[in-house]
Amino acid sequence: MKKTLQTEELAQLLIAMVALSQQPISFSWWTWPLLFLSPDISMLGYLINPRAGALCYNLFHHKGIALVVLFLGHLMHSDMFLLAGMLLYAHACFDRAMGYGLKYQDSFNNTHLGRIGKAA
């Protein structure tokens, strides 16, 4: 089942990346990896405590929130909101394909997809 879920996430990532490549916003090639990885800045919440870390991480890695941002971009005709929504969605798909899920409040290693790291 794990491989099936990873394949599904990779397919969604591919679709999101194709959609990103079709956007009228252009950046230098080296900014795309920075933008793609930017939702991981949310892990800084773990410097406060695991509860704050999980809240911040889940906020930036929740596909539903990404879709709301994407929809708002569509409603407001905002290229930046469209870009942000697609980046958030693509990044969440990538993380899920790699086995990183939404975090529980007790530990960074405890996710909705199971344990990660050495504890796994």
mmCIF file of N, CA and C in Angstrom:
data_model
loop_
_atom_site.group_PDB
_atom_site.id
_atom_site.type_symbol
_atom_site.label_atom_id
_atom_site.label_comp_id
_atom_site.label_asym_id
_atom_site.label_seq_id
_atom_site.Cartn_x
_atom_site.Cartn_y
_atom_site.Cartn_z
ATOM 1 N N MET A 1 0.815 -1.192 0.000
ATOM 2 C CA MET A 1 0.000 0.000 0.000
ATOM 3 C C MET A 1 0.864 1.263 0.000
ATOM 4 N N LYS A 2 2.007 1.215 0.694
ATOM 5 C CA LYS A 2 2.873 2.385 0.773
ATOM 6 C C LYS A 2 3.357 2.802 -0.620
ATOM 7 N N LYS A 3 3.720 1.836 -1.431
ATOM 8 C CA LYS A 3 4.181 2.136 -2.796
ATOM 9 C C LYS A 3 3.061 2.749 -3.639
ATOM 10 N N THR A 4 1.844 2.281 -3.440
ATOM 11 C CA THR A 4 0.703 2.833 -4.175
ATOM 12 C C THR A 4 0.496 4.301 -3.809
ATOM 13 N N LEU A 5 0.572 4.609 -2.509
ATOM 14 C CA LEU A 5 0.419 5.993 -2.070
ATOM 15 C C LEU A 5 1.556 6.866 -2.589
ATOM 16 N N GLN A 6 2.772 6.356 -2.576
ATOM 17 C CA GLN A 6 3.906 7.123 -3.090
ATOM 18 C C GLN A 6 3.748 7.387 -4.582
ATOM 19 N N THR A 7 3.291 6.396 -5.319
ATOM 20 C CA THR A 7 3.074 6.572 -6.757
ATOM 21 C C THR A 7 2.000 7.617 -7.013
ATOM 22 N N GLU A 8 0.946 7.585 -6.224
ATOM 23 C CA GLU A 8 -0.127 8.574 -6.355
ATOM 24 C C GLU A 8 0.403 9.983 -6.077
ATOM 25 N N GLU A 9 1.210 10.129 -5.043
ATOM 26 C CA GLU A 9 1.780 11.437 -4.711
ATOM 27 C C GLU A 9 2.738 11.908 -5.809
ATOM 28 N N LEU A 10 3.517 11.000 -6.365
ATOM 29 C CA LEU A 10 4.421 11.380 -7.458
ATOM 30 C C LEU A 10 3.648 11.832 -8.691
ATOM 31 N N ALA A 11 2.520 11.192 -8.966
ATOM 32 C CA ALA A 11 1.683 11.600 -10.101
ATOM 33 C C ALA A 11 1.117 13.000 -9.857
ATOM 34 N N GLN A 12 0.664 13.267 -8.637
ATOM 35 C CA GLN A 12 0.158 14.598 -8.315
ATOM 36 C C GLN A 12 1.268 15.643 -8.390
ATOM 37 N N LEU A 13 2.465 15.270 -7.949
ATOM 38 C CA LEU A 13 3.613 16.169 -8.039
ATOM 39 C C LEU A 13 3.916 16.505 -9.487
ATOM 40 N N LEU A 14 3.899 15.518 -10.358
ATOM 41 C CA LEU A 14 4.156 15.737 -11.779
ATOM 42 C C LEU A 14 3.127 16.700 -12.374
ATOM 43 N N ILE A 15 1.864 16.495 -12.061
ATOM 44 C CA ILE A 15 0.805 17.383 -12.563
ATOM 45 C C ILE A 15 1.016 18.810 -12.047
ATOM 46 N N ALA A 16 1.357 18.944 -10.771
ATOM 47 C CA ALA A 16 1.588 20.272 -10.197
ATOM 48 C C ALA A 16 2.804 20.942 -10.835
ATOM 49 N N MET A 17 3.844 20.176 -11.107
ATOM 50 C CA MET A 17 5.045 20.740 -11.730
ATOM 51 C C MET A 17 4.756 21.184 -13.163
ATOM 52 N N VAL A 18 3.962 20.426 -13.884
ATOM 53 C CA VAL A 18 3.569 20.833 -15.241
ATOM 54 C C VAL A 18 2.758 22.121 -15.163
ATOM 55 N N ALA A 19 1.826 22.197 -14.218
ATOM 56 C CA ALA A 19 1.030 23.409 -14.051
ATOM 57 C C ALA A 19 1.916 24.606 -13.692
ATOM 58 N N LEU A 20 2.898 24.378 -12.834
ATOM 59 C CA LEU A 20 3.828 25.450 -12.478
ATOM 60 C C LEU A 20 4.603 25.939 -13.696
ATOM 61 N N SER A 21 5.006 25.016 -14.544
ATOM 62 C CA SER A 21 5.803 25.401 -15.714
ATOM 63 C C SER A 21 4.992 26.213 -16.719
ATOM 64 N N GLN A 22 3.664 26.153 -16.623
ATOM 65 C CA GLN A 22 2.797 26.871 -17.551
ATOM 66 C C GLN A 22 2.420 28.270 -17.056
ATOM 67 N N GLN A 23 2.912 28.651 -15.893
ATOM 68 C CA GLN A 23 2.546 29.945 -15.338
ATOM 69 C C GLN A 23 3.282 31.082 -16.042
ATOM 70 N N PRO A 24 2.620 32.248 -16.154
ATOM 71 C CA PRO A 24 3.241 33.381 -16.846
ATOM 72 C C PRO A 24 4.357 34.046 -16.045
ATOM 73 N N ILE A 25 4.512 33.656 -14.783
ATOM 74 C CA ILE A 25 5.563 34.233 -13.947
ATOM 75 C C ILE A 25 6.875 33.530 -14.272
ATOM 76 N N SER A 26 7.902 34.313 -14.557
ATOM 77 C CA SER A 26 9.192 33.690 -14.879
ATOM 78 C C SER A 26 10.238 34.107 -13.845
ATOM 79 N N PHE A 27 11.026 33.150 -13.479
ATOM 80 C CA PHE A 27 12.123 33.356 -12.543
ATOM 81 C C PHE A 27 13.368 32.731 -13.133
ATOM 82 N N SER A 28 14.517 33.099 -12.612
ATOM 83 C CA SER A 28 15.746 32.418 -12.993
ATOM 84 C C SER A 28 15.655 30.969 -12.529
ATOM 85 N N TRP A 29 16.314 30.073 -13.227
ATOM 86 C CA TRP A 29 16.216 28.647 -12.925
ATOM 87 C C TRP A 29 16.607 28.342 -11.493
ATOM 88 N N TRP A 30 17.578 29.074 -10.936
ATOM 89 C CA TRP A 30 18.070 28.753 -9.601
ATOM 90 C C TRP A 30 17.085 29.160 -8.504
ATOM 91 N N THR A 31 16.100 29.995 -8.818
ATOM 92 C CA THR A 31 15.121 30.368 -7.792
ATOM 93 C C THR A 31 14.054 29.299 -7.593
ATOM 94 N N TRP A 32 13.831 28.459 -8.606
ATOM 95 C CA TRP A 32 12.793 27.430 -8.483
ATOM 96 C C TRP A 32 13.067 26.448 -7.344
ATOM 97 N N PRO A 33 14.302 25.931 -7.197
ATOM 98 C CA PRO A 33 14.522 25.038 -6.039
ATOM 99 C C PRO A 33 14.305 25.753 -4.702
ATOM 100 N N LEU A 34 14.707 27.024 -4.627
ATOM 101 C CA LEU A 34 14.480 27.784 -3.390
ATOM 102 C C LEU A 34 12.996 27.953 -3.107
ATOM 103 N N LEU A 35 12.238 28.304 -4.127
ATOM 104 C CA LEU A 35 10.793 28.450 -3.951
ATOM 105 C C LEU A 35 10.144 27.121 -3.597
ATOM 106 N N PHE A 36 10.583 26.063 -4.276
ATOM 107 C CA PHE A 36 9.999 24.745 -4.039
ATOM 108 C C PHE A 36 10.225 24.277 -2.604
ATOM 109 N N LEU A 37 11.389 24.583 -2.058
ATOM 110 C CA LEU A 37 11.724 24.139 -0.703
ATOM 111 C C LEU A 37 11.313 25.144 0.372
ATOM 112 N N SER A 38 10.819 26.306 -0.031
ATOM 113 C CA SER A 38 10.496 27.354 0.936
ATOM 114 C C SER A 38 9.462 26.956 2.002
ATOM 115 N N PRO A 39 8.488 26.077 1.727
ATOM 116 C CA PRO A 39 7.570 25.702 2.818
ATOM 117 C C PRO A 39 8.275 25.039 4.001
ATOM 118 N N ASP A 40 9.473 24.532 3.797
ATOM 119 C CA ASP A 40 10.186 23.886 4.903
ATOM 120 C C ASP A 40 10.689 24.873 5.949
ATOM 121 N N ILE A 41 10.617 26.174 5.644
ATOM 122 C CA ILE A 41 10.952 27.175 6.652
ATOM 123 C C ILE A 41 10.024 27.036 7.860
ATOM 124 N N SER A 42 8.868 26.423 7.637
ATOM 125 C CA SER A 42 7.904 26.227 8.720
ATOM 126 C C SER A 42 8.442 25.330 9.832
ATOM 127 N N MET A 43 9.477 24.574 9.548
ATOM 128 C CA MET A 43 10.060 23.710 10.582
ATOM 129 C C MET A 43 10.709 24.513 11.697
ATOM 130 N N LEU A 44 10.931 25.799 11.461
ATOM 131 C CA LEU A 44 11.495 26.641 12.514
ATOM 132 C C LEU A 44 10.577 26.705 13.736
ATOM 133 N N GLY A 45 9.306 26.404 13.558
ATOM 134 C CA GLY A 45 8.392 26.356 14.698
ATOM 135 C C GLY A 45 8.833 25.354 15.747
ATOM 136 N N TYR A 46 9.592 24.352 15.340
ATOM 137 C CA TYR A 46 10.083 23.353 16.296
ATOM 138 C C TYR A 46 11.115 23.944 17.252
ATOM 139 N N LEU A 47 11.654 25.116 16.934
ATOM 140 C CA LEU A 47 12.565 25.783 17.864
ATOM 141 C C LEU A 47 11.812 26.279 19.099
ATOM 142 N N ILE A 48 10.505 26.504 18.954
ATOM 143 C CA ILE A 48 9.678 26.930 20.092
ATOM 144 C C ILE A 48 9.315 25.706 20.935
ATOM 145 N N ASN A 49 8.628 24.758 20.321
ATOM 146 C CA ASN A 49 8.284 23.488 20.968
ATOM 147 C C ASN A 49 7.607 22.597 19.927
ATOM 148 N N PRO A 50 7.435 21.299 20.218
ATOM 149 C CA PRO A 50 6.834 20.394 19.228
ATOM 150 C C PRO A 50 5.414 20.776 18.812
ATOM 151 N N ARG A 51 4.650 21.335 19.721
ATOM 152 C CA ARG A 51 3.278 21.716 19.380
ATOM 153 C C ARG A 51 3.269 22.858 18.361
ATOM 154 N N ALA A 52 4.057 23.888 18.610
ATOM 155 C CA ALA A 52 4.156 25.017 17.678
ATOM 156 C C ALA A 52 4.752 24.555 16.356
ATOM 157 N N GLY A 53 5.736 23.670 16.435
ATOM 158 C CA GLY A 53 6.357 23.147 15.226
ATOM 159 C C GLY A 53 5.379 22.385 14.359
ATOM 160 N N ALA A 54 4.579 21.527 14.986
ATOM 161 C CA ALA A 54 3.585 20.755 14.230
ATOM 162 C C ALA A 54 2.550 21.682 13.608
ATOM 163 N N LEU A 55 2.116 22.685 14.346
ATOM 164 C CA LEU A 55 1.132 23.630 13.821
ATOM 165 C C LEU A 55 1.680 24.367 12.595
ATOM 166 N N CYS A 56 2.893 24.899 12.713
ATOM 167 C CA CYS A 56 3.515 25.622 11.589
ATOM 168 C C CYS A 56 3.741 24.685 10.403
ATOM 169 N N TYR A 57 4.307 23.530 10.671
ATOM 170 C CA TYR A 57 4.602 22.580 9.601
ATOM 171 C C TYR A 57 3.324 22.169 8.877
ATOM 172 N N ASN A 58 2.304 21.807 9.622
ATOM 173 C CA ASN A 58 1.050 21.341 9.025
ATOM 174 C C ASN A 58 0.346 22.447 8.246
ATOM 175 N N LEU A 59 0.479 23.682 8.696
ATOM 176 C CA LEU A 59 -0.118 24.805 7.991
ATOM 177 C C LEU A 59 0.472 24.945 6.585
ATOM 178 N N PHE A 60 1.772 24.765 6.458
ATOM 179 C CA PHE A 60 2.450 24.926 5.176
ATOM 180 C C PHE A 60 2.500 23.645 4.338
ATOM 181 N N HIS A 61 2.072 22.537 4.894
ATOM 182 C CA HIS A 61 2.143 21.254 4.185
ATOM 183 C C HIS A 61 0.772 20.588 4.020
ATOM 184 N N HIS A 62 -0.280 21.313 4.277
ATOM 185 C CA HIS A 62 -1.631 20.777 4.158
ATOM 186 C C HIS A 62 -2.140 21.038 2.742
ATOM 187 N N LYS A 63 -2.517 19.995 2.044
ATOM 188 C CA LYS A 63 -2.967 20.146 0.662
ATOM 189 C C LYS A 63 -4.252 20.961 0.562
ATOM 190 N N GLY A 64 -5.121 20.854 1.544
ATOM 191 C CA GLY A 64 -6.359 21.626 1.544
ATOM 192 C C GLY A 64 -6.073 23.118 1.579
ATOM 193 N N ILE A 65 -5.129 23.528 2.404
ATOM 194 C CA ILE A 65 -4.754 24.940 2.478
ATOM 195 C C ILE A 65 -4.138 25.383 1.154
ATOM 196 N N ALA A 66 -3.302 24.526 0.568
ATOM 197 C CA ALA A 66 -2.708 24.842 -0.739
ATOM 198 C C ALA A 66 -3.799 25.063 -1.783
ATOM 199 N N LEU A 67 -4.824 24.222 -1.762
ATOM 200 C CA LEU A 67 -5.918 24.361 -2.727
ATOM 201 C C LEU A 67 -6.744 25.620 -2.477
ATOM 202 N N VAL A 68 -6.905 26.010 -1.215
ATOM 203 C CA VAL A 68 -7.612 27.257 -0.908
ATOM 204 C C VAL A 68 -6.822 28.449 -1.451
ATOM 205 N N VAL A 69 -5.510 28.450 -1.245
ATOM 206 C CA VAL A 69 -4.661 29.533 -1.775
ATOM 207 C C VAL A 69 -4.741 29.560 -3.296
ATOM 208 N N LEU A 70 -4.703 28.398 -3.917
ATOM 209 C CA LEU A 70 -4.816 28.296 -5.375
ATOM 210 C C LEU A 70 -6.167 28.839 -5.847
ATOM 211 N N PHE A 71 -7.237 28.475 -5.173
ATOM 212 C CA PHE A 71 -8.572 28.934 -5.535
ATOM 213 C C PHE A 71 -8.700 30.453 -5.363
ATOM 214 N N LEU A 72 -8.142 30.980 -4.263
ATOM 215 C CA LEU A 72 -8.151 32.430 -4.059
ATOM 216 C C LEU A 72 -7.403 33.142 -5.188
ATOM 217 N N GLY A 73 -6.287 32.559 -5.602
ATOM 218 C CA GLY A 73 -5.548 33.122 -6.724
ATOM 219 C C GLY A 73 -6.379 33.160 -7.986
ATOM 220 N N HIS A 74 -7.151 32.119 -8.200
ATOM 221 C CA HIS A 74 -8.035 32.070 -9.368
ATOM 222 C C HIS A 74 -9.130 33.132 -9.260
ATOM 223 N N LEU A 75 -9.750 33.242 -8.081
ATOM 224 C CA LEU A 75 -10.824 34.221 -7.882
ATOM 225 C C LEU A 75 -10.329 35.657 -8.021
ATOM 226 N N MET A 76 -9.138 35.905 -7.488
ATOM 227 C CA MET A 76 -8.610 37.272 -7.479
ATOM 228 C C MET A 76 -7.758 37.587 -8.715
ATOM 229 N N HIS A 77 -7.612 36.607 -9.590
ATOM 230 C CA HIS A 77 -6.759 36.768 -10.776
ATOM 231 C C HIS A 77 -5.344 37.187 -10.360
ATOM 232 N N SER A 78 -4.847 36.534 -9.333
ATOM 233 C CA SER A 78 -3.533 36.849 -8.770
ATOM 234 C C SER A 78 -2.533 35.756 -9.131
ATOM 235 N N ASP A 79 -1.568 36.112 -9.974
ATOM 236 C CA ASP A 79 -0.531 35.151 -10.355
ATOM 237 C C ASP A 79 0.291 34.698 -9.158
ATOM 238 N N MET A 80 0.520 35.594 -8.211
ATOM 239 C CA MET A 80 1.333 35.237 -7.040
ATOM 240 C C MET A 80 0.605 34.219 -6.140
ATOM 241 N N PHE A 81 -0.702 34.397 -5.957
ATOM 242 C CA PHE A 81 -1.461 33.420 -5.168
ATOM 243 C C PHE A 81 -1.541 32.081 -5.900
ATOM 244 N N LEU A 82 -1.705 32.135 -7.217
ATOM 245 C CA LEU A 82 -1.713 30.887 -7.997
ATOM 246 C C LEU A 82 -0.383 30.167 -7.849
ATOM 247 N N LEU A 83 0.700 30.906 -7.975
ATOM 248 C CA LEU A 83 2.035 30.323 -7.836
ATOM 249 C C LEU A 83 2.224 29.739 -6.437
ATOM 250 N N ALA A 84 1.834 30.506 -5.415
ATOM 251 C CA ALA A 84 2.006 30.038 -4.038
ATOM 252 C C ALA A 84 1.189 28.770 -3.793
ATOM 253 N N GLY A 85 -0.047 28.743 -4.260
ATOM 254 C CA GLY A 85 -0.883 27.563 -4.080
ATOM 255 C C GLY A 85 -0.307 26.341 -4.768
ATOM 256 N N MET A 86 0.172 26.525 -6.003
ATOM 257 C CA MET A 86 0.760 25.392 -6.727
ATOM 258 C C MET A 86 2.052 24.921 -6.091
ATOM 259 N N LEU A 87 2.868 25.861 -5.616
ATOM 260 C CA LEU A 87 4.110 25.474 -4.938
ATOM 261 C C LEU A 87 3.820 24.714 -3.647
ATOM 262 N N LEU A 88 2.869 25.212 -2.861
ATOM 263 C CA LEU A 88 2.512 24.515 -1.626
ATOM 264 C C LEU A 88 2.000 23.109 -1.918
ATOM 265 N N TYR A 89 1.157 22.990 -2.934
ATOM 266 C CA TYR A 89 0.603 21.684 -3.284
ATOM 267 C C TYR A 89 1.696 20.738 -3.782
ATOM 268 N N ALA A 90 2.544 21.224 -4.685
ATOM 269 C CA ALA A 90 3.624 20.392 -5.218
ATOM 270 C C ALA A 90 4.568 19.957 -4.106
ATOM 271 N N HIS A 91 4.891 20.879 -3.210
ATOM 272 C CA HIS A 91 5.806 20.547 -2.119
ATOM 273 C C HIS A 91 5.192 19.496 -1.184
ATOM 274 N N ALA A 92 3.904 19.646 -0.891
ATOM 275 C CA ALA A 92 3.237 18.656 -0.034
ATOM 276 C C ALA A 92 3.243 17.279 -0.695
ATOM 277 N N CYS A 93 3.010 17.235 -2.000
ATOM 278 C CA CYS A 93 3.057 15.953 -2.728
ATOM 279 C C CYS A 93 4.448 15.346 -2.662
ATOM 280 N N PHE A 94 5.461 16.172 -2.846
ATOM 281 C CA PHE A 94 6.850 15.692 -2.788
ATOM 282 C C PHE A 94 7.151 15.109 -1.413
ATOM 283 N N ASP A 95 6.799 15.858 -0.371
ATOM 284 C CA ASP A 95 7.060 15.360 0.984
ATOM 285 C C ASP A 95 6.349 14.044 1.246
ATOM 286 N N ARG A 96 5.095 13.933 0.829
ATOM 287 C CA ARG A 96 4.339 12.698 1.046
ATOM 288 C C ARG A 96 4.945 11.549 0.253
ATOM 289 N N ALA A 97 5.413 11.811 -0.950
ATOM 290 C CA ALA A 97 6.051 10.765 -1.752
ATOM 291 C C ALA A 97 7.334 10.282 -1.076
ATOM 292 N N MET A 98 7.990 11.175 -0.343
ATOM 293 C CA MET A 98 9.218 10.811 0.364
ATOM 294 C C MET A 98 8.929 10.181 1.734
ATOM 295 N N GLY A 99 7.643 10.128 2.117
ATOM 296 C CA GLY A 99 7.274 9.482 3.367
ATOM 297 C C GLY A 99 7.054 10.431 4.527
ATOM 298 N N TYR A 100 7.144 11.738 4.278
ATOM 299 C CA TYR A 100 6.930 12.724 5.337
ATOM 300 C C TYR A 100 5.478 13.161 5.332
ATOM 301 N N GLY A 101 4.800 12.921 6.417
ATOM 302 C CA GLY A 101 3.392 13.285 6.505
ATOM 303 C C GLY A 101 3.180 14.475 7.406
ATOM 304 N N LEU A 102 1.924 14.794 7.628
ATOM 305 C CA LEU A 102 1.578 15.851 8.569
ATOM 306 C C LEU A 102 1.998 15.412 9.969
ATOM 307 N N LYS A 103 2.412 16.361 10.776
ATOM 308 C CA LYS A 103 3.022 16.043 12.069
ATOM 309 C C LYS A 103 2.007 16.025 13.196
ATOM 310 N N TYR A 104 2.228 15.098 14.116
ATOM 311 C CA TYR A 104 1.505 15.115 15.378
ATOM 312 C C TYR A 104 2.250 16.026 16.343
ATOM 313 N N GLN A 105 1.572 16.460 17.390
ATOM 314 C CA GLN A 105 2.139 17.468 18.288
ATOM 315 C C GLN A 105 3.197 16.943 19.246
ATOM 316 N N ASP A 106 3.371 15.631 19.317
ATOM 317 C CA ASP A 106 4.321 15.095 20.289
ATOM 318 C C ASP A 106 5.754 15.060 19.770
ATOM 319 N N SER A 107 5.939 14.919 18.442
ATOM 320 C CA SER A 107 7.286 14.761 17.913
ATOM 321 C C SER A 107 7.299 14.989 16.410
ATOM 322 N N PHE A 108 8.391 15.549 15.906
ATOM 323 C CA PHE A 108 8.557 15.725 14.462
ATOM 324 C C PHE A 108 8.527 14.377 13.747
ATOM 325 N N ASN A 109 8.994 13.337 14.403
ATOM 326 C CA ASN A 109 9.088 12.010 13.797
ATOM 327 C C ASN A 109 7.762 11.257 13.750
ATOM 328 N N ASN A 110 6.747 11.764 14.396
ATOM 329 C CA ASN A 110 5.449 11.096 14.443
ATOM 330 C C ASN A 110 4.516 11.768 13.437
ATOM 331 N N THR A 111 4.234 11.082 12.307
ATOM 332 C CA THR A 111 3.435 11.675 11.253
ATOM 333 C C THR A 111 2.193 10.829 10.967
ATOM 334 N N HIS A 112 1.286 11.391 10.188
ATOM 335 C CA HIS A 112 0.069 10.654 9.846
ATOM 336 C C HIS A 112 0.369 9.483 8.911
ATOM 337 N N LEU A 113 1.571 9.433 8.357
ATOM 338 C CA LEU A 113 1.986 8.307 7.519
ATOM 339 C C LEU A 113 2.796 7.275 8.284
ATOM 340 N N GLY A 114 3.023 7.534 9.572
ATOM 341 C CA GLY A 114 3.818 6.629 10.404
ATOM 342 C C GLY A 114 5.064 7.326 10.913
ATOM 343 N N ARG A 115 5.888 6.589 11.613
ATOM 344 C CA ARG A 115 7.118 7.133 12.188
ATOM 345 C C ARG A 115 8.160 7.317 11.100
ATOM 346 N N ILE A 116 8.983 8.354 11.243
ATOM 347 C CA ILE A 116 10.088 8.596 10.317
ATOM 348 C C ILE A 116 11.368 8.735 11.120
ATOM 349 N N GLY A 117 12.494 8.682 10.443
ATOM 350 C CA GLY A 117 13.785 8.847 11.104
ATOM 351 C C GLY A 117 14.263 7.575 11.747
ATOM 352 N N LYS A 118 15.175 7.709 12.686
ATOM 353 C CA LYS A 118 15.774 6.564 13.368
ATOM 354 C C LYS A 118 14.751 5.771 14.171
ATOM 355 N N ALA A 119 13.720 6.474 14.661
ATOM 356 C CA ALA A 119 12.684 5.811 15.461
ATOM 357 C C ALA A 119 11.861 4.827 14.618
ATOM 358 N N ALA A 120 11.859 5.035 13.311
ATOM 359 C CA ALA A 120 11.079 4.150 12.449
ATOM 360 C C ALA A 120 11.762 2.817 12.353
#
